CSV table of C-alpha atoms in Angstrom, one decimal:
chain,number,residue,atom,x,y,z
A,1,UNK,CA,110.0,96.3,106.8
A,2,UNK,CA,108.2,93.9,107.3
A,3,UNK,CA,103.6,94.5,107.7
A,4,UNK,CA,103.3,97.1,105.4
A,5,UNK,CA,100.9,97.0,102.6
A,6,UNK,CA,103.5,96.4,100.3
A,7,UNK,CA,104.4,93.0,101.6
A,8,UNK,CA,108.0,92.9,100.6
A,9,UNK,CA,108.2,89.6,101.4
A,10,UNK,CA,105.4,88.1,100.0
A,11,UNK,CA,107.3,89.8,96.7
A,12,UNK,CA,109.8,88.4,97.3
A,13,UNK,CA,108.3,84.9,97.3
A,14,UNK,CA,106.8,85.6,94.4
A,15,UNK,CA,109.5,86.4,91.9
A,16,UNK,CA,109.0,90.0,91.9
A,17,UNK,CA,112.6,90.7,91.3
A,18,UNK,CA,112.5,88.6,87.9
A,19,UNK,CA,109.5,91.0,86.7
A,20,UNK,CA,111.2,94.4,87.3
A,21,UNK,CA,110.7,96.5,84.1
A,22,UNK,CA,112.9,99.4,83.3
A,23,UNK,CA,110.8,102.3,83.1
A,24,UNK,CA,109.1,103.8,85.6
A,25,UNK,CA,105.2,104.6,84.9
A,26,UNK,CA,104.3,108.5,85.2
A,27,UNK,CA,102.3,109.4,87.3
A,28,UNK,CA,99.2,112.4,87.4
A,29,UNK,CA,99.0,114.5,90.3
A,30,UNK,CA,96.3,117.3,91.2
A,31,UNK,CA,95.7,119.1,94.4
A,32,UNK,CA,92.0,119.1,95.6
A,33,UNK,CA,90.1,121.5,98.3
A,34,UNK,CA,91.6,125.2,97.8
A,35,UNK,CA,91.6,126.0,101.2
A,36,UNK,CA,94.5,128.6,102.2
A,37,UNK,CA,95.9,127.2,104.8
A,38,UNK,CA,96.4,129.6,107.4
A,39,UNK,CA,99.8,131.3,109.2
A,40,UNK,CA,98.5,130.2,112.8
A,41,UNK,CA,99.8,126.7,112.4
A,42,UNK,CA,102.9,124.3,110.9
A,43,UNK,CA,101.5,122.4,107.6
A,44,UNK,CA,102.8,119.0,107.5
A,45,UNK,CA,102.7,116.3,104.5
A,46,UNK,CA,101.5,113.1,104.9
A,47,UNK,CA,102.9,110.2,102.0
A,48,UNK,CA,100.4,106.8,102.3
A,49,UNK,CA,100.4,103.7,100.4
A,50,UNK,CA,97.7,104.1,97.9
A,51,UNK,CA,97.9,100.4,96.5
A,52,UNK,CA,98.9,96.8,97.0
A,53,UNK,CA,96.4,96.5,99.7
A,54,UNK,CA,96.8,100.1,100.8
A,55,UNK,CA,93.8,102.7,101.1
A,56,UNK,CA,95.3,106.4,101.3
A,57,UNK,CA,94.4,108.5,98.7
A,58,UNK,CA,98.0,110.5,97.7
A,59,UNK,CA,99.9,112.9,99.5
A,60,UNK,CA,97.8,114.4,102.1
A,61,UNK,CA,98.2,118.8,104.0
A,62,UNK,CA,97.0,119.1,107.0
A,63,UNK,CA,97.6,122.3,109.4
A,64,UNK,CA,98.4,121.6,113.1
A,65,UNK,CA,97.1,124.6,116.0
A,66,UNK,CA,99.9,125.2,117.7
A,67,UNK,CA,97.9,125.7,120.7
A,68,UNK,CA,95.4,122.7,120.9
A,69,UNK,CA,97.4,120.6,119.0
A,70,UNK,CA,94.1,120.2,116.6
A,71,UNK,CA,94.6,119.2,113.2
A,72,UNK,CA,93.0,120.6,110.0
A,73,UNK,CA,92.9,118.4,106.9
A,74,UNK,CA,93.9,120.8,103.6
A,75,UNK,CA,93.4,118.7,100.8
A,76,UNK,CA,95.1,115.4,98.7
A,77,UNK,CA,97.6,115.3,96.0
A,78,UNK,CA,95.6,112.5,94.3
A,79,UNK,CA,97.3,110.4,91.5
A,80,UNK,CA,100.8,109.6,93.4
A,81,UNK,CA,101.4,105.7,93.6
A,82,UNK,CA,102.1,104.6,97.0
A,83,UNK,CA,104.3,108.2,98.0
A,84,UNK,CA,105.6,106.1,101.1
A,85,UNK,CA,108.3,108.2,102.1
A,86,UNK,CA,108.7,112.2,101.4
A,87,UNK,CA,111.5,115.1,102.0
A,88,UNK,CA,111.4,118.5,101.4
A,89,UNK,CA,114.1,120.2,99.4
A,90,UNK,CA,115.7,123.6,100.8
A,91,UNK,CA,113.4,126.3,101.7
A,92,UNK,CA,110.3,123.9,101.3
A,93,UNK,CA,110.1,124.9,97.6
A,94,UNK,CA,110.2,121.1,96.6
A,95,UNK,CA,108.8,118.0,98.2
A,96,UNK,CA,110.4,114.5,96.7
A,97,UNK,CA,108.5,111.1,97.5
A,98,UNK,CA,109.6,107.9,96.3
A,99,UNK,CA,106.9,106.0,94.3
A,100,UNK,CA,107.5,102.3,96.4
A,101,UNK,CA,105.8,100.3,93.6
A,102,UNK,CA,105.0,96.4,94.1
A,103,UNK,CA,106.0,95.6,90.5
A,104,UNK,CA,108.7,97.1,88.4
A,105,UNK,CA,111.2,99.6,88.9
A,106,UNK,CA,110.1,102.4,91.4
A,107,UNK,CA,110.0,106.2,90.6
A,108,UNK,CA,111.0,108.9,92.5
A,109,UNK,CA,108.2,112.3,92.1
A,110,UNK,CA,109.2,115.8,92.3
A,111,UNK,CA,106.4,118.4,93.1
A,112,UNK,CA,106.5,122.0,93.4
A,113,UNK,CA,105.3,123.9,97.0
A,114,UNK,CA,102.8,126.5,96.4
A,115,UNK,CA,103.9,129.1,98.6
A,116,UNK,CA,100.9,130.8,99.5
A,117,UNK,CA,98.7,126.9,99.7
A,118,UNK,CA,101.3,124.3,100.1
A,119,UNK,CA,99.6,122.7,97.6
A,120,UNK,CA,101.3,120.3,95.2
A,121,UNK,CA,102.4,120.6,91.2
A,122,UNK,CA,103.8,117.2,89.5
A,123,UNK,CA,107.4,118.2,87.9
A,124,UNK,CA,108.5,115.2,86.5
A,125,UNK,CA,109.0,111.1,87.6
A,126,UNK,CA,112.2,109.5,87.4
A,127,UNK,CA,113.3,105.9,88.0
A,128,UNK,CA,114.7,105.5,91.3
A,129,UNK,CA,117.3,102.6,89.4
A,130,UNK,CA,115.1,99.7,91.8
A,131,UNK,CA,113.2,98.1,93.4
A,132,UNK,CA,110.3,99.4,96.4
A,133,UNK,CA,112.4,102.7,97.0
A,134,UNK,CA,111.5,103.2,100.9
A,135,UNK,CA,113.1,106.4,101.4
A,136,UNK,CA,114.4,109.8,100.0
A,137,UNK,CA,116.8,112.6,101.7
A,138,UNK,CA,117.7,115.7,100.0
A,139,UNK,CA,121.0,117.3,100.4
A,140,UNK,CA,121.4,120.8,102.0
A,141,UNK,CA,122.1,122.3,98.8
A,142,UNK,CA,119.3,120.9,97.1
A,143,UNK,CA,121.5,119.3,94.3
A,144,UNK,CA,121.1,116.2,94.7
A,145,UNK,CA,118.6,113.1,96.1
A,146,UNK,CA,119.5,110.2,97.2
A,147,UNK,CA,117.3,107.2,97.7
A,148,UNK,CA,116.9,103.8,99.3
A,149,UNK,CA,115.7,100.8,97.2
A,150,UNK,CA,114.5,98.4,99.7
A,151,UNK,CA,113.9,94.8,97.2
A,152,UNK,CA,117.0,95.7,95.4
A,153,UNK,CA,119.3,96.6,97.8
A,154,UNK,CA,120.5,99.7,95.7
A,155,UNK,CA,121.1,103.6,96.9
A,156,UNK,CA,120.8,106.0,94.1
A,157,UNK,CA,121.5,109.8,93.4
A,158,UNK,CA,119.6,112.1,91.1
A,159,UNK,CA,120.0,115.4,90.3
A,160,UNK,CA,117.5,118.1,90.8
A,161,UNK,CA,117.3,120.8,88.0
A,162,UNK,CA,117.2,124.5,88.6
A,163,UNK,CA,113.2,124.4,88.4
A,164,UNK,CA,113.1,121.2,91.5
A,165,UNK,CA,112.8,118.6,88.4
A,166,UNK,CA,114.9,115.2,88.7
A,167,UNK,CA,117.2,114.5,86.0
A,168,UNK,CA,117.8,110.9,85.6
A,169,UNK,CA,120.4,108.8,88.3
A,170,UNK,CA,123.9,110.1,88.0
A,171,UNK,CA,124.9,107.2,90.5
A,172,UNK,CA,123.5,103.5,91.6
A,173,UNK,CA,125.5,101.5,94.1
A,174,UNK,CA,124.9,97.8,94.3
A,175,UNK,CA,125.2,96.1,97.5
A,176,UNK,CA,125.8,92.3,97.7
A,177,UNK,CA,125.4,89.5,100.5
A,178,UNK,CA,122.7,88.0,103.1
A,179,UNK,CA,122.3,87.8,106.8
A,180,UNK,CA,121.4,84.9,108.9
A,181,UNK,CA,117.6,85.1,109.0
A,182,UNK,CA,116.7,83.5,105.7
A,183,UNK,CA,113.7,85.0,104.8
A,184,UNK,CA,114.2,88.8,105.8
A,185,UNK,CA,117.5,88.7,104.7
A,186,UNK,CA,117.9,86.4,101.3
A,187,UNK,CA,120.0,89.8,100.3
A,188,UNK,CA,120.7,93.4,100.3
A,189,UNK,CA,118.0,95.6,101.6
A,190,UNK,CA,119.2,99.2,101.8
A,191,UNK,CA,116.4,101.1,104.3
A,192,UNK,CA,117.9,104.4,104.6
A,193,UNK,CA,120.3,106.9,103.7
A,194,UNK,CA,121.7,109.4,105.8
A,195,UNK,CA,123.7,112.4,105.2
A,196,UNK,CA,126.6,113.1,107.2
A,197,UNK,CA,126.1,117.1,108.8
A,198,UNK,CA,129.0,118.6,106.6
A,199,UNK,CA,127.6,116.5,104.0
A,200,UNK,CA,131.2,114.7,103.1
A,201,UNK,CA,129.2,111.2,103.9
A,202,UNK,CA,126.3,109.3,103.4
A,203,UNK,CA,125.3,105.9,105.7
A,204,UNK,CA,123.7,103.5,104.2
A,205,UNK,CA,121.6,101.2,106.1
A,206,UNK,CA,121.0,97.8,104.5
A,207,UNK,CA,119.0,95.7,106.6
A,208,UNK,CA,119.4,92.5,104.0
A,209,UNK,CA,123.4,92.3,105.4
A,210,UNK,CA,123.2,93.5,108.4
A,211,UNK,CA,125.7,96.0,107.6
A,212,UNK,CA,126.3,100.5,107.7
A,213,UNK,CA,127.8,101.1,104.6
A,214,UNK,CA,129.5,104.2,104.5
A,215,UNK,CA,130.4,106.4,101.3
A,216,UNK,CA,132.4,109.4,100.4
A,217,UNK,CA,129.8,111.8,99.2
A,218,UNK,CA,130.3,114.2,96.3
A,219,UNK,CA,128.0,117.3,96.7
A,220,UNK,CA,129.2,118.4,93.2
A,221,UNK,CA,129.4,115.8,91.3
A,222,UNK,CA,126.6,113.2,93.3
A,223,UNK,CA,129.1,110.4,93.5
A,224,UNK,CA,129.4,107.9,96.1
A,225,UNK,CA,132.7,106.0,96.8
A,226,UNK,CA,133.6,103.3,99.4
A,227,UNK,CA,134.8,104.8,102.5
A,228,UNK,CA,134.2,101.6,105.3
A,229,UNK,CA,131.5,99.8,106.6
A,230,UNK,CA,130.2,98.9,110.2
A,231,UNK,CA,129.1,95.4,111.0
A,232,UNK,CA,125.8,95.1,113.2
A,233,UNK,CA,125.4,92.1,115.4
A,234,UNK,CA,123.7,89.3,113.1
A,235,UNK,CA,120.0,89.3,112.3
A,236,UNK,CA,119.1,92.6,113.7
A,237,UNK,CA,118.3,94.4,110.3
A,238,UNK,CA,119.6,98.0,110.2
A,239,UNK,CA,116.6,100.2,109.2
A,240,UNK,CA,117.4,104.2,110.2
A,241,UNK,CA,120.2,106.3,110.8
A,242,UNK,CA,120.6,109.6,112.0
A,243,UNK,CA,123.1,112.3,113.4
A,244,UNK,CA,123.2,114.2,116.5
A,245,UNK,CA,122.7,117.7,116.0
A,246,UNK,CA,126.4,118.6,117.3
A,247,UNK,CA,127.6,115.8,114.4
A,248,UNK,CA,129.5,113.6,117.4
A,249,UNK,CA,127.4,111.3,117.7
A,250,UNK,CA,125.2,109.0,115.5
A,251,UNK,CA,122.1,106.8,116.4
A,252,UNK,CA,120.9,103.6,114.7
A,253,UNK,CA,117.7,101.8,115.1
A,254,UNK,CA,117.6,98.1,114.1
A,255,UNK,CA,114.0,96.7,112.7
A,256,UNK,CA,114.6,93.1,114.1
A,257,UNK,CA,116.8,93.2,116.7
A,258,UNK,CA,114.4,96.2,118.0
A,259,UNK,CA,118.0,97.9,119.2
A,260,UNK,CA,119.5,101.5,119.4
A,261,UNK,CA,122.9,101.8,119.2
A,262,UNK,CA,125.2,104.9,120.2
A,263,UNK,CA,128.3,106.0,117.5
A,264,UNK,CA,131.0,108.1,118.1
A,265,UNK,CA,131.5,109.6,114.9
A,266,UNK,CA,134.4,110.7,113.0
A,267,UNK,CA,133.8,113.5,110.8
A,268,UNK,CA,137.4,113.1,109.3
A,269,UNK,CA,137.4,109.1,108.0
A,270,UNK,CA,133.5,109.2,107.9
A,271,UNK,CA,134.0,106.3,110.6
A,272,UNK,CA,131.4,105.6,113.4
A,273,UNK,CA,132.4,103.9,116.9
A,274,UNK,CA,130.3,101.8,118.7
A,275,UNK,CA,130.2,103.6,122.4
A,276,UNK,CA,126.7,101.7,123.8
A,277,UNK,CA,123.6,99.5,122.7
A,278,UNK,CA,120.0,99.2,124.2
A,279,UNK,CA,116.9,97.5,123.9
A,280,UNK,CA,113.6,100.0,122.5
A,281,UNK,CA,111.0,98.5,123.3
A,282,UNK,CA,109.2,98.4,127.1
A,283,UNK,CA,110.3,96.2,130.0
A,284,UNK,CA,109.0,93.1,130.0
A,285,UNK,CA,107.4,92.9,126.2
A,286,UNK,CA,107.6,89.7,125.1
A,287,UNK,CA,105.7,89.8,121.6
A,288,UNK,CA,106.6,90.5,117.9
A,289,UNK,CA,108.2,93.5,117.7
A,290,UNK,CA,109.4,95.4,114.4
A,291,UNK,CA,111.1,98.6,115.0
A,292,UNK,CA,110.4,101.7,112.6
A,293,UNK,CA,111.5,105.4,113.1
A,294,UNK,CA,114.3,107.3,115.0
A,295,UNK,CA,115.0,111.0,115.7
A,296,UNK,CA,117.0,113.0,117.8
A,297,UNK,CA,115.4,116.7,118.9
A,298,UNK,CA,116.7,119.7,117.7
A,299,UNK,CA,118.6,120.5,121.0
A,300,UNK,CA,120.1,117.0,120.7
A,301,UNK,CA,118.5,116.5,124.5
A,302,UNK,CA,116.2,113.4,123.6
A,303,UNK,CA,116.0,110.6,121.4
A,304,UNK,CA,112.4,108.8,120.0
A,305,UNK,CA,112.1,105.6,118.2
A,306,UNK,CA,108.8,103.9,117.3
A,307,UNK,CA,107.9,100.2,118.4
A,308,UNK,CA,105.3,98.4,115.3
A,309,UNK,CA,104.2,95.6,117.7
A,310,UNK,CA,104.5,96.7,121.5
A,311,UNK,CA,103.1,100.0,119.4
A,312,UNK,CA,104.6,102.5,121.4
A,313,UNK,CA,107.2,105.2,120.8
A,314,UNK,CA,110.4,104.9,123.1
A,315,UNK,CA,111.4,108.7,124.6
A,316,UNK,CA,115.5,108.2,125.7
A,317,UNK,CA,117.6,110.6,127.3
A,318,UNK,CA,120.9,111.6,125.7
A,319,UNK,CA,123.9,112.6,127.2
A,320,UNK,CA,125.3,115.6,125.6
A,321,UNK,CA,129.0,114.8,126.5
A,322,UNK,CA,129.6,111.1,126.1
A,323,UNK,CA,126.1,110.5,123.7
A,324,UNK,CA,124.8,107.8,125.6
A,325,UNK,CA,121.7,106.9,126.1
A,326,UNK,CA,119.1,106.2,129.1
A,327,UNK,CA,115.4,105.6,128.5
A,328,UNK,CA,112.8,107.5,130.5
A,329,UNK,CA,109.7,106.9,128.9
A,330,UNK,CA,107.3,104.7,126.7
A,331,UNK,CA,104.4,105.9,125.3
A,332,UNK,CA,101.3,104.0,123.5
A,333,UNK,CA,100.6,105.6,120.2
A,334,UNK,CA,96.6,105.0,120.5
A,335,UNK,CA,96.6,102.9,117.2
A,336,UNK,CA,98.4,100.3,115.6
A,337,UNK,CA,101.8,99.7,113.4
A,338,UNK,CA,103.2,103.0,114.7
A,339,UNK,CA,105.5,103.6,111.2
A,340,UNK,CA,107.3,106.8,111.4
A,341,UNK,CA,106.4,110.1,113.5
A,342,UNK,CA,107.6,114.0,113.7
A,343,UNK,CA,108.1,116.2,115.9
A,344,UNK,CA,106.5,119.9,115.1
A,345,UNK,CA,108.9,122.7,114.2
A,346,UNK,CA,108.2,124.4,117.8
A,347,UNK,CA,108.9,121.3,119.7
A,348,UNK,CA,105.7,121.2,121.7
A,349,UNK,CA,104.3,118.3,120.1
A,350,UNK,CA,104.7,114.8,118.3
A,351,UNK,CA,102.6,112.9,115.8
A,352,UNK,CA,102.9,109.3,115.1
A,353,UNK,CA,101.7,107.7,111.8
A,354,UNK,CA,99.6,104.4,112.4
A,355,UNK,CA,100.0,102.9,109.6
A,356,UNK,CA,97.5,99.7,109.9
A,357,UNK,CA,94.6,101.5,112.4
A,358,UNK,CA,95.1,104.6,109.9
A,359,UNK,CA,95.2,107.9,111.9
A,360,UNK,CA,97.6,110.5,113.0
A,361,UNK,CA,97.8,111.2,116.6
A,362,UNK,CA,99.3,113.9,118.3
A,363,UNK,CA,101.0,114.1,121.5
A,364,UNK,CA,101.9,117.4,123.7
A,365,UNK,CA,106.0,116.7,124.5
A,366,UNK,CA,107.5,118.9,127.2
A,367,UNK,CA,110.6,120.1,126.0
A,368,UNK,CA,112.4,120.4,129.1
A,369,UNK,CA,112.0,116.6,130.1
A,370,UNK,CA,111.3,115.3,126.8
A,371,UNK,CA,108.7,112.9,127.8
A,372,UNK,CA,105.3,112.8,125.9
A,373,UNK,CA,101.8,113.5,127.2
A,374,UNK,CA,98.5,111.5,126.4
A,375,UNK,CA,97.5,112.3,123.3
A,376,UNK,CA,95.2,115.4,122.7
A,377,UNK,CA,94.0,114.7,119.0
A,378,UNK,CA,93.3,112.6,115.9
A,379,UNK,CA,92.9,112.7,112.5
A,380,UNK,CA,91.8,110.1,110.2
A,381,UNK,CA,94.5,108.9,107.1
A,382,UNK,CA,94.2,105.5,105.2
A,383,UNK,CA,97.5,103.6,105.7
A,384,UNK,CA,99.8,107.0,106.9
A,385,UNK,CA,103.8,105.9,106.2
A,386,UNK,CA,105.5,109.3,106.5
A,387,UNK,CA,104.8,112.5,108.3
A,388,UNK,CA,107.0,115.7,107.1
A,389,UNK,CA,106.2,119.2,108.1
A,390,UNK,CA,107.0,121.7,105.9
C-alpha cells in the first residue's frame, strides 16, 4: 500500500516491527457541529489519516442530495488516530474503524450511530493483535470483526458485545513467507479480509506472499481454520477481494501487478478457480501504477477498481453467466491517489477518495450501462482513505 501517509515501507526500514508495544493507546472521540442531518439524502462516513504526515481531522458525515449529487459536510469525530478504514455493523447501529497506527500495536474503535444525527459515541478500543491494521469487515450477524494487519501480516477476530463494544481478539492467525519483490514483500502483508456470502469463509489477501488464504469461518465461535490457499502470479501483491452478489463468482484486485482476476467460487470447499485475468489500468499507460479499491454493483452488472497513479477508476462489464469480465470505461477521478470509492445506496452515483489532493468527488453513474459521467461535485477532506455510507 504503498504512498500513503503512513509510509509502510519507510517503517519498515526503520525497525518499526522491533518497537511494537502491546497495548493499544485509547483514544477520545467527540462529535462536533449538531446539525440533523436531513432524510433527503444518504449520509456517508469518511475515515482519514490524522497523523504520520496525514492532515484529516477524525471520522468525517457528510450528506449526499440525491438529486444534484451535492454534498453537505455534518460534522468530525475528532480524537480517532488515523481511522483509515471503517465498516458499519448491522442496521448501521455501529461503525468499527481500525486505528492504523505508525508505531505500536494498532487498535480497532467501536462507536455508537446516533439514530436521529449519525453522529458518533467512543465504545471502547481494543488491540487489533498488529501491526498498521488496514482494514475491518463485520460479519452479517454482527458477532464478530475481523481485521487485516498490514506490517504484521496477521488477520484477527473480535467479538462485539451486546452494546456494539469489542471484547478483546478471540483469534490471530499468523501468516509466514515473502514474495519476489524485496522491498514490498520482505513478508506477510494481509490487506484484506473478505467474507464468504453464507459466511462459512473468509479470504484473506496477503500482498507480502502473494497468496489468497482461505479459512473456515466460525460465526459462533469467531475461529478461523485452514481451508486452502490460491497462489497469485509472483510480485503482483493481492490487496482486495470481493464476492459477486449471486456468490459464483469472486474478483481480486492486485496492487502491483495492477490486475483483476475472475474466480469461480465453490461455496462447498470454500475453493476459488481461476476463469480469466485482465489489466485495470488504461490502454497505453506506461507509468507507476498502484492499484487500490474493487467493487462489484448491487445487480452484479459492473465491476470498478481504482488506479493510484494513471488516477482513474476502471468501470468493467460482467458477465452474469460465465463472470467474465470486459472493460468499457476509464474515468479520471479529478484528483490524485484515488484510494478507495463507493457507490451510493441508490446506484445513481460514485465517490472516489483522493487521498494525496484531499477531496471527495462525485460522479453521476448510469445504471443501465454502468459507465460514469464527469464529475458534478466536490468536497474538501484532508488525506480521505475510506468512504462508507451508512
Amino acid at each position: 500500500m504503498t504512498g500513503s501517509p503512513l509510509d509502510r515501507r519507510a517503517f519498515l526500514k526503520s525497525g518499526g516491527l522491533l518497537a511494537l508495544g502491546l497495548a493499544a493507546t485509547p483514544a477520545r472521540a467527540q462529535s462536533r457541529g449538531g446539525a440533523e442531518p436531513e432524510r433527503a439524502g444518504p449520509l456517508f462516513y469518511v475515515g482519514t489519516y490524522t497523523e504520520d504526515m496525514g492532515h484529516g481531522e477524525g471520522i468525517y458525515l457528510y450528506r449526499l442530495d440525491p438529486a444534484s449529487g451535492a454534498l453537505t459536510a455534518l460534522g468530525v469525530t475528532h480524537g480517532v488516530r488515523n481511522p483509515s478504514f471503517l465498516a458499519l455493523g448491522p442496521g448501521g447501529r455501529h461503525l468499527y474503524a481500525v486505528n492504523e497506527y505508525a508505531k505500536g500495536t494498532g487498535a480497532v474503535s467501536a462507536f455508537a450511530v446516533d439514530p436521529a444525527t449519525a453522529a458518533l459515541t467512543l465504545l471502547n478500543q481494543r488491540s487489533s493483535e498488529g501491526a498498521a491494521p488496514c482494514h475491518v469487515v463485520v460479519d452479517q450477524r454482527g458477532n464478530f470483526v475481523l481485521v487485516a494487519n498490514y506490517v504484521s501480516g496477521t488477520a484477527s477476530v473480535l467479538p462485539v458485545r451486546p452494546d456494539g463494544s469489542l471484547g478483546p481478539a478471540v483469534e490471530v492467525v499468523q501468516h509466514r513467507g515473502t514474495g519476489p519483490n524485496k522491498e514490498r514483500q520482505e513478508g506477510p502483508h494481509v490487506h484484506c479480509v473478505a467474507l464468504s456470502p453464507d459466511q462459512r469463509f473468509a479470504i484473506v489477501c496477503d500482498l507480502g506472499i502473494d497468496r489468497l488464504k482461505i479459512y473456515r469461518f466460525d460465526s459462533d465461535r469467531g475461529s478461523l481454520a485452514a481451508a486452502g490457499e490460491v497462489e497469485v502470479h509472483g510480485g503482483e501483491g493481492p490487496r482486495h477481494f470481493v464476492f459477486h452478489p449471486t456468490g459464483r463468482f469472486g474478483y481480486l484486485i492486485t496492487e502491483m501487478g495492477s490486475t483483476l482476476t475472475a474466480y469461480e467460487y465453490d461455496p462447498a470447499r470454500g475453493a476459488l478457480q481461476e476463469i480469466q485475468k485482465i489489466s485495470s489500468l488504461p490502454s497505453g499507460f506506461s507509468g507507476h501504477n498502484d492499484a487500490a479499491e474493487i467493487e462489484v454493483s448491487v445487480d452484479g452488472r459492473f465491476l470498478y477498481a481504482s488506479n493510484r497513479g494513471s488516477n482513474d477508476v476502471a468501470v468493467v462489464a460482467l458477465d452474469p453467466t460465465t463472470g467474465r469480465m470486459s472493460a468499457i470505461q476509464h474515468q479520471p477521478t479529478g484528483g490524485d491517489w484515488p484510494r478507495h470509492f463507493a457507490i451510493d445506496p441508490s446506484g445513481r452515483f460514485l465517490l472516489v477518495a483522493n487521498e494525496r489532493s484531499g477531496d471527495i468527488v462525485v460522479f453521476p453513474r448510469d445504471p443501465l450501462s454502468g459507465r460514469l459521467a464527469a464529475s458534478v461535485a466536490k468536497a474538501r477532506v484532508p488525506n480521505p482513505v475510506c468512504i462508507r455510507f451508512l
